[in-house]
Short mmCIF file of C-alpha atoms in Angstrom, two decimals:
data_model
loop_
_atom_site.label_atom_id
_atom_site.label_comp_id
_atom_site.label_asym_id
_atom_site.label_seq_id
_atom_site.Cartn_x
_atom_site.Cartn_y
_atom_site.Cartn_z
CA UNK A 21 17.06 1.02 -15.60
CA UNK A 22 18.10 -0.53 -12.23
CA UNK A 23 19.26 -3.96 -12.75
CA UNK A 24 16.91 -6.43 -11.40
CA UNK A 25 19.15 -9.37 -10.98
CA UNK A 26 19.21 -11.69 -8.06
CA UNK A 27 16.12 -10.53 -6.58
CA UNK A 28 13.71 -13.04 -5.34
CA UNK A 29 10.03 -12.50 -3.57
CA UNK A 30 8.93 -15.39 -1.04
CA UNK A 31 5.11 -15.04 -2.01
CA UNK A 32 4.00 -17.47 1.54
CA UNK A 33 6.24 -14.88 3.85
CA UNK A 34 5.95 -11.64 1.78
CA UNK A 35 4.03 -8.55 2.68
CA UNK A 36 2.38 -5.95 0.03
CA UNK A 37 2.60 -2.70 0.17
CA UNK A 38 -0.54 -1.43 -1.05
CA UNK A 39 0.05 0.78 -4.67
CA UNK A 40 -2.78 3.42 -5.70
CA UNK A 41 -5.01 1.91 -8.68
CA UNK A 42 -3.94 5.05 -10.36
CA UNK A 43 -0.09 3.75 -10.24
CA UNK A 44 -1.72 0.52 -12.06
CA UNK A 45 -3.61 1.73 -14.93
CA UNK A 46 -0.75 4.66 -15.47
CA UNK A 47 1.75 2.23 -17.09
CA UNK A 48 -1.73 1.11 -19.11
CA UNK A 49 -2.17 4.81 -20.27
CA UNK A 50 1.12 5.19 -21.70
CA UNK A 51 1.78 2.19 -23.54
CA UNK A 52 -2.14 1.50 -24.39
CA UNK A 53 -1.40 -1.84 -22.71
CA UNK A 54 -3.74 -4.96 -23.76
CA UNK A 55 -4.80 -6.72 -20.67
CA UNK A 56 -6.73 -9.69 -20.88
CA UNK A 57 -7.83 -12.83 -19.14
CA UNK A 58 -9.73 -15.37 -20.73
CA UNK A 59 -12.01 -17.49 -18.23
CA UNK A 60 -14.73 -20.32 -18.67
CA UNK A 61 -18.10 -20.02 -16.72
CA UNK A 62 -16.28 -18.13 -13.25
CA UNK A 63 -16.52 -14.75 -11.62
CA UNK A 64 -14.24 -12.05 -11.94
CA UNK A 65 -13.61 -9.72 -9.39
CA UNK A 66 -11.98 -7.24 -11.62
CA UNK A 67 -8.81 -6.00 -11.66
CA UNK A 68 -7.47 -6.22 -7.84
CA UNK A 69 -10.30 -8.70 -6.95
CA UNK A 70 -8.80 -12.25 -7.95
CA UNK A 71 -8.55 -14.38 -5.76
CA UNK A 72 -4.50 -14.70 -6.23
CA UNK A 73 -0.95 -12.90 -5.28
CA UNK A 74 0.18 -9.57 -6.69
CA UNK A 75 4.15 -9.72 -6.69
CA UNK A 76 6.17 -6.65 -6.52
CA UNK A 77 9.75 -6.83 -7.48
CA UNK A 78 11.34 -3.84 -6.03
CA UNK A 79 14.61 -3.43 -6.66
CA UNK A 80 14.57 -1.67 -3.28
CA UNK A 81 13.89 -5.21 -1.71
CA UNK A 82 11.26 -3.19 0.67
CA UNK A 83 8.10 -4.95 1.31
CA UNK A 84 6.45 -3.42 4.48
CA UNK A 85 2.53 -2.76 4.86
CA UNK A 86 -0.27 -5.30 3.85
CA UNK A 87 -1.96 -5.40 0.35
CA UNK A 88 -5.41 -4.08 0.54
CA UNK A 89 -8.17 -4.92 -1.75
CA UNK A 90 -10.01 -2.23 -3.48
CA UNK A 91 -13.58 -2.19 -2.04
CA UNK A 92 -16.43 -2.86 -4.40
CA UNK A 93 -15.44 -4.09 -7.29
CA UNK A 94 -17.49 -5.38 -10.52
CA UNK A 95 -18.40 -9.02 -10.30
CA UNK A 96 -19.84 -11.07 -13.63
CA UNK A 97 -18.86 -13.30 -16.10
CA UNK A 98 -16.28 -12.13 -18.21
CA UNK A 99 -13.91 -13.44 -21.43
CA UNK A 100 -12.05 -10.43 -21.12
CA UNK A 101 -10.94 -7.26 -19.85
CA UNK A 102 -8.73 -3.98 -21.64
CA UNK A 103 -7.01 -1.52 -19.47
CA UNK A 104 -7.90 1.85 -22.37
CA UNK A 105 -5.44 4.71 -22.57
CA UNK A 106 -7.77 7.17 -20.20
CA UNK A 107 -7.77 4.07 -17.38
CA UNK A 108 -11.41 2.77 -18.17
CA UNK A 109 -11.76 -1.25 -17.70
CA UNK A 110 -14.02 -2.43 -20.54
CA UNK A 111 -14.95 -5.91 -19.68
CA UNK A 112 -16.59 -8.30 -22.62
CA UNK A 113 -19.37 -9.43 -20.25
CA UNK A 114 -20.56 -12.51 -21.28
CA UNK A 115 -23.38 -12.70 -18.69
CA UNK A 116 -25.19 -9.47 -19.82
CA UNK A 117 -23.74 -9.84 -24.08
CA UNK A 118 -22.53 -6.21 -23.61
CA UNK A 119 -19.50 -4.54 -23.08
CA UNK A 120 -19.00 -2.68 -19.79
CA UNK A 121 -17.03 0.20 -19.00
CA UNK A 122 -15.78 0.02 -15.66
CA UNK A 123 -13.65 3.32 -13.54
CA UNK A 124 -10.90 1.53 -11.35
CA UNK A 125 -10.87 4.48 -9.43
CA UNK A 126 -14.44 5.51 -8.90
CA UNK A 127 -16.38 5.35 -5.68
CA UNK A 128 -16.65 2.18 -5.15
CA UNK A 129 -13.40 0.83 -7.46
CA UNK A 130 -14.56 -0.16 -10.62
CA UNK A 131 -17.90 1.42 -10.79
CA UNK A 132 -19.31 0.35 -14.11
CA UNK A 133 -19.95 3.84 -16.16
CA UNK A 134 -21.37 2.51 -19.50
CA UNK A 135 -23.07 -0.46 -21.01
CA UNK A 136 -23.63 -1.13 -24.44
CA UNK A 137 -25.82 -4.14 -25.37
CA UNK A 138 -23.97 -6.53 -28.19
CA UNK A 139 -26.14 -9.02 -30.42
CA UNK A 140 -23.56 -11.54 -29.51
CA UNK A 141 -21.32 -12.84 -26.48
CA UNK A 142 -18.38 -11.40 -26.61
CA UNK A 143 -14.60 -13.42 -26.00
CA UNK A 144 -12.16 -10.39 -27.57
CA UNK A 145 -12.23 -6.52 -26.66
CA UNK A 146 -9.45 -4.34 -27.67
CA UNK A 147 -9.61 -0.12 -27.27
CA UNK A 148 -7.98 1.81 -29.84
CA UNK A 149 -5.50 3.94 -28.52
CA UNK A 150 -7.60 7.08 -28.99
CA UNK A 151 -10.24 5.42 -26.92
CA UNK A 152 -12.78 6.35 -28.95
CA UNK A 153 -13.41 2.80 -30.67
CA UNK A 154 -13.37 -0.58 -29.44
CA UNK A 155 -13.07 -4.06 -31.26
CA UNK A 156 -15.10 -6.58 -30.33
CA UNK A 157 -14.54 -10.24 -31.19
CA UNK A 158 -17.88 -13.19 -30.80
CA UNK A 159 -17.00 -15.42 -27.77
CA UNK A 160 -16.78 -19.38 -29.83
CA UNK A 161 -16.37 -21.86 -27.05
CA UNK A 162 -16.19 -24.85 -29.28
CA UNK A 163 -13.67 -23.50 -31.42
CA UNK A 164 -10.31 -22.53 -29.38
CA UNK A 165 -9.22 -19.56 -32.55
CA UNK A 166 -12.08 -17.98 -31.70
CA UNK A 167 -14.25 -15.97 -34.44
CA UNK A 168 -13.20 -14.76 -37.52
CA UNK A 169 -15.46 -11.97 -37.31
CA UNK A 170 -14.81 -8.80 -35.42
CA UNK A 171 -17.09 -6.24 -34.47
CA UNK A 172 -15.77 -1.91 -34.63
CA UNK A 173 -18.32 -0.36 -32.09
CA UNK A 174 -17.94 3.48 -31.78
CA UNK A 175 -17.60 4.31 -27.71
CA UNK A 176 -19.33 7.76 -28.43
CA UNK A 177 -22.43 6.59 -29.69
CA UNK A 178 -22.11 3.13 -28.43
CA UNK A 179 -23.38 1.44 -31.56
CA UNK A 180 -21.67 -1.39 -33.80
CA UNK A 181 -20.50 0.82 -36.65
CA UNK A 182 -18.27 -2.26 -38.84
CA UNK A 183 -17.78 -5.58 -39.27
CA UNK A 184 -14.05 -6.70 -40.46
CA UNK A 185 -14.54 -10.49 -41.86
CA UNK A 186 -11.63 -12.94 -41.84
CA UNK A 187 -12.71 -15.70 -44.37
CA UNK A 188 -9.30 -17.62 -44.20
CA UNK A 189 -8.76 -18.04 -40.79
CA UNK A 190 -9.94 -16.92 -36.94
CA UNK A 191 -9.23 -14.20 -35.68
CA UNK A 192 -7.98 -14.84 -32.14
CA UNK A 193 -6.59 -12.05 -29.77
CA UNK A 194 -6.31 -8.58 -30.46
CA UNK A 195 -3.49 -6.10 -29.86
CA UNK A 196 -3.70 -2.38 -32.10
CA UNK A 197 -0.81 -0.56 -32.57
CA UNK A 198 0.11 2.76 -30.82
CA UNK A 199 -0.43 4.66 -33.67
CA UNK A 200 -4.11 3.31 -33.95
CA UNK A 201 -4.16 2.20 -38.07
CA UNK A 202 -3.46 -1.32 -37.05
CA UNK A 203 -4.48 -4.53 -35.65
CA UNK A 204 -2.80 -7.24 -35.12
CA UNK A 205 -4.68 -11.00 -34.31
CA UNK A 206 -2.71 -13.56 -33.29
CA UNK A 207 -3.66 -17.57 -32.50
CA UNK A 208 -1.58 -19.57 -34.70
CA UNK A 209 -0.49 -16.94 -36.40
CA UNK A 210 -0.07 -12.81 -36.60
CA UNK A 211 -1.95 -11.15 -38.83
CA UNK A 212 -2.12 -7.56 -39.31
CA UNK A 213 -5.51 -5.89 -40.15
CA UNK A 214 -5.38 -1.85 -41.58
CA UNK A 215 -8.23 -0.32 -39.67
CA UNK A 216 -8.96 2.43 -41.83
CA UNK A 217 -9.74 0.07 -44.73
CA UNK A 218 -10.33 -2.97 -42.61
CA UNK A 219 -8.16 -4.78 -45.11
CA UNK A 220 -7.25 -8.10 -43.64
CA UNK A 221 -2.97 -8.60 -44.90
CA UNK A 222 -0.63 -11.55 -44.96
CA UNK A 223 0.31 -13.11 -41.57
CA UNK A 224 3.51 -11.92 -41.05
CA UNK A 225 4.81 -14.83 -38.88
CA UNK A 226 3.49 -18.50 -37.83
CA UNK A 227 3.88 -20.81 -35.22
CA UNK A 228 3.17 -24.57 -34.51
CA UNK A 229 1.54 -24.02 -31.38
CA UNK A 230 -0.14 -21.01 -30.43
CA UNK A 231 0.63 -17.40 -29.49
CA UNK A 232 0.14 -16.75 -25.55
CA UNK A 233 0.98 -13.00 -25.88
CA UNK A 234 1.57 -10.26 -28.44
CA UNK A 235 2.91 -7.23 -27.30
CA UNK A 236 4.16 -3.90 -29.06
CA UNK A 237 6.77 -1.64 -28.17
CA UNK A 238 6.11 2.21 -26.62
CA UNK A 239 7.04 3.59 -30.15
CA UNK A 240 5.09 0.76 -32.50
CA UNK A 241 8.38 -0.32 -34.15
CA UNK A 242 9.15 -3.78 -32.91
CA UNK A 243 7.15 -5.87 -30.76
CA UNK A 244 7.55 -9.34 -28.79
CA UNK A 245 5.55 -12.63 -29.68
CA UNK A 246 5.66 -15.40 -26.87
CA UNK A 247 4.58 -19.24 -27.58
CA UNK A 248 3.64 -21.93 -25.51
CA UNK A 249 3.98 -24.24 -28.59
CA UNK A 250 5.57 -27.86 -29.23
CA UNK A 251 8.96 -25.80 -28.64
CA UNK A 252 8.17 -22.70 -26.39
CA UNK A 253 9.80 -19.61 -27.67
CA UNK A 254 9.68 -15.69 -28.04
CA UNK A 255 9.94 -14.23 -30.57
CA UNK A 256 11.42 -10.40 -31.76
CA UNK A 257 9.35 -8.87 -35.08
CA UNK A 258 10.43 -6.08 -36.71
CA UNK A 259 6.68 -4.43 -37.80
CA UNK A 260 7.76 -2.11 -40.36
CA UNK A 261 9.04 -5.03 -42.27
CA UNK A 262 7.36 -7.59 -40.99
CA UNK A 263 9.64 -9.52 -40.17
CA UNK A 264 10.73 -12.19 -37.30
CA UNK A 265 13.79 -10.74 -36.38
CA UNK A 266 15.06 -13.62 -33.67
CA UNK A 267 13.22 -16.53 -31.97
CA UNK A 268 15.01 -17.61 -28.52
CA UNK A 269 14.14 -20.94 -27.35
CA UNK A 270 13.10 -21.38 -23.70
CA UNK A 271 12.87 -25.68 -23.55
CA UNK A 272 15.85 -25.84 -22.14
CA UNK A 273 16.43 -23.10 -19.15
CA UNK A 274 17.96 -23.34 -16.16
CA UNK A 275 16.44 -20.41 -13.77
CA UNK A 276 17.36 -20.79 -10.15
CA UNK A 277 18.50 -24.08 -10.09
CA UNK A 278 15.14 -25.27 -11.60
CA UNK A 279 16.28 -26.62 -15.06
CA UNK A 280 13.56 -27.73 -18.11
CA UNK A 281 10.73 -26.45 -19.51
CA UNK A 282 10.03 -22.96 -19.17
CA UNK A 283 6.63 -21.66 -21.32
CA UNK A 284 6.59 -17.48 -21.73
CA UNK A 285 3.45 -16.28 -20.63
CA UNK A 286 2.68 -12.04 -20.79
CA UNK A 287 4.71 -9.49 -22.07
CA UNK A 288 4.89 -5.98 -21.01
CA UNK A 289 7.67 -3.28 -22.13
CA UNK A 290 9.69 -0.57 -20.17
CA UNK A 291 8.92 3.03 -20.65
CA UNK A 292 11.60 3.35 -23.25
CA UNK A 293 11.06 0.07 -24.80
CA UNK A 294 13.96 -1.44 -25.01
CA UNK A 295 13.49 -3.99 -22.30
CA UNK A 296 10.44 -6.45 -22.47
CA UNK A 297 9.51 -8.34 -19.18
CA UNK A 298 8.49 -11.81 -19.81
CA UNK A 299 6.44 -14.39 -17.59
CA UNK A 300 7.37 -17.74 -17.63
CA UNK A 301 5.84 -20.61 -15.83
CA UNK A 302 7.99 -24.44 -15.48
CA UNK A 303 5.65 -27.66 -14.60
CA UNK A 304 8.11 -30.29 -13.14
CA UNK A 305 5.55 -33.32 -11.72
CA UNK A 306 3.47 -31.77 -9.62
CA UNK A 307 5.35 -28.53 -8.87
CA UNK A 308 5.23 -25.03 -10.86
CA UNK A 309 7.09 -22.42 -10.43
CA UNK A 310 6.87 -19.26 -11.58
CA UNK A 311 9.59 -16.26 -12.93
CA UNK A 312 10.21 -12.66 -14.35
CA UNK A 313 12.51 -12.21 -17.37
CA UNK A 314 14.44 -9.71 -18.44
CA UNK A 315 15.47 -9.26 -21.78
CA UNK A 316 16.71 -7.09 -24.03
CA UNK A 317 15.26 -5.74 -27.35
CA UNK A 318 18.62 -4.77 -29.15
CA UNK A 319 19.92 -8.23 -28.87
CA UNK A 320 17.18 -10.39 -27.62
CA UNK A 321 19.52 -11.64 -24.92
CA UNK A 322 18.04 -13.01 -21.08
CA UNK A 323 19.62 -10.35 -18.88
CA UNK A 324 18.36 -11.31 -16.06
CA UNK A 325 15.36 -13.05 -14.30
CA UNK A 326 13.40 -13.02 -11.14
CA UNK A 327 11.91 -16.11 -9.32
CA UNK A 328 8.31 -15.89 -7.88
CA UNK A 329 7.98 -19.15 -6.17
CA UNK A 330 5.50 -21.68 -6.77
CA UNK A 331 2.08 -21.13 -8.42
CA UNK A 332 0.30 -19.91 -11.77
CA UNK A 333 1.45 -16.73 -13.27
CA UNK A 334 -0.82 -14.43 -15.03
CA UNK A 335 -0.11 -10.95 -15.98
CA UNK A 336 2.76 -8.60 -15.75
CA UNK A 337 2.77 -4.68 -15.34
CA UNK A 338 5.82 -1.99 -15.03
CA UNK A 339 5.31 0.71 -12.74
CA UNK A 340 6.31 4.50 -14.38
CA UNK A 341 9.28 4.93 -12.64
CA UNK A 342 10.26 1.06 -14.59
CA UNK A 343 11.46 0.33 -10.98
CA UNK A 344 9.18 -2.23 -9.89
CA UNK A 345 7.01 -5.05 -11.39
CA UNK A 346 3.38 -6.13 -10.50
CA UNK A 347 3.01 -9.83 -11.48
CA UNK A 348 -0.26 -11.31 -10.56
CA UNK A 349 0.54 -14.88 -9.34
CA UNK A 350 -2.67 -17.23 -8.43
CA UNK A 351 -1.46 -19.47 -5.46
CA UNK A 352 -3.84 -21.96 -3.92
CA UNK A 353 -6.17 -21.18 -1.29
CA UNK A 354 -8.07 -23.13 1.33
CA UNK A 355 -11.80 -23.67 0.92
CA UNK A 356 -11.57 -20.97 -2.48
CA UNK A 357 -11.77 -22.47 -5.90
#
């Protein structure tokens, strides 16, 4: 893995060069990726629509050629998206209650290929790793843990098949495991759910705050927790055991001279899993600033991290080759909202 250390992208003077979708959704194929952005009465342009920065970290430090926007793409009202194995977007479309399959690489990007009509609006959509079945969670605006119910609908015939009930607590996000048999939800806490019995199990870690990402390693061993909580953290679980392995503090960073209050945002994993890549945003008055971590799974240790200049971070993917990051970065823009 080429060391990323040192390197720094000027987002106002850089240039993009413009990746295939395809060399997007790849790194979503192999690691069956959970992408998902949660927004309140707005329009998506999904995925390379926003209205915001992608940052590439090359290690190269070549930037040449403008960024183009993929022509066409789905606009509604979504909760969320998921990037599926076989590169499909489904989108939880709150506009239409359905969930929408959309091909990122279709003629015109993100052609919607698939609808199926849900007696609910949905806020939560995960795709099992087979991409055969998808989990869909109710949208519950007044309540921020979301539902406690979540829906199993079967992509084949498109038809709600199960209902996995929660009677403790919400559900909240939903990440499944590589090997498909389990779920995890996460808000205040993780809890693991066994799919084939939709037995819901003991949480098997807690945190004061909430849980801004869950992610899980290439080979479903370990995975990485981040928290945005009264004391921001990550933390390292060990899923076979269930068991938080480390928690690393980040209230008290100093990255690029900018010292304070650093909050992890998205996690996303190297092809061999044993570096995570960690967002982290800092609020100093009326400043933020943005940054790429490094950090390693064998010891949990900050190797090294990347500043992204000023704005609001958002999610974070590794290219194949695990030579270059995509970080989408929303900067402000005149006359947009």
């Amino acid at each position: 893995m080429t060391d990323l250390r040192d390197l720094k992208v000027e987002i106002d003077n850089m240039q993009f060069p413009a990746p295939p979708v395809r060399e997007i959704v790849e790194r979503a194929r192999r690691h069956r990726r959970r992408v998902q952005r949660r927004v309140t009465g707005s329009t998506v342009l999904l995925v390379l629509g926003v209205v915001a920065a992608v940052v590439i970290v090359d290690t190269s430090g070549k930037a040449p050629g403008p960024f183009r926007i993929a022509a066409g793409p789905y606009r509604g009202t979504s909760a969320a998206a998921f990037i599926s194995r076989d590169g499909l977007v489904y989108v939880a479309d709150q506009g239409d209650n359905s969930l929408l399959a959309l091909d990122p690489v279709g003629d015109p990007a993100f052609t919607p290929v698939s609808s199926i009509p849900l007696s609910f609006t949905p806020g939560v959509v995960a795709v099992a790793p087979n991409s055969a079945t998808a989990y869909v969670a109710p949208l519950v605006p007044e309540f921020e843990g979301g539902s406690n119910i979540l829906y199993e609908v079967n992509l084949t015939t498109q038809r709600v098949v199960r209902t996995i009930i929660d009677h403790s607590q919400p559900l909240g996000s939903v990440t499944i495991a590589p090997n498909g048999r389990t779920a995890y939800a996460w808000d205040d806490a993780i809890v693991p759910i066994d799919l084939p019995s939709g037995r819901i199990r003991a949480p098997i870690a807690h945190e004061n705050g909430e849980y801004t990402d869950f992610e899980i390693s290439p080979d479903g061993r370990r995975a990485l927790a981040t928290s945005a909580g009264p004391t921001p953290n990550y933390q390292e679980i060990d899923l076979a055991t269930g068991t938080i392995i480390r928690t690393v503090s980040t209230a008290d960073l100093t990255l690029h001279e900018t010292p304070g209050r650093w909050t992890p945002g998205a996690v996303t994993f190297s092809s061999a899993g044993t570096t995570a890549f960690v967002t982290l945003q800092n609020e100093t008055g009326d400043r933020s600033t943005v940054g790429l971590l490094r950090v390693s799974m064998r010891t949990g240790r900050i190797e090294s991290s990347v500043d992204l200049g000023r704005g609001l971070v958002g999610n974070a993917v590794i290219a194949p080759s695990d030579n270059r990051a995509f970080v989408l970065v929303q900067t402000p823009a005149e006359g947009v909202y």
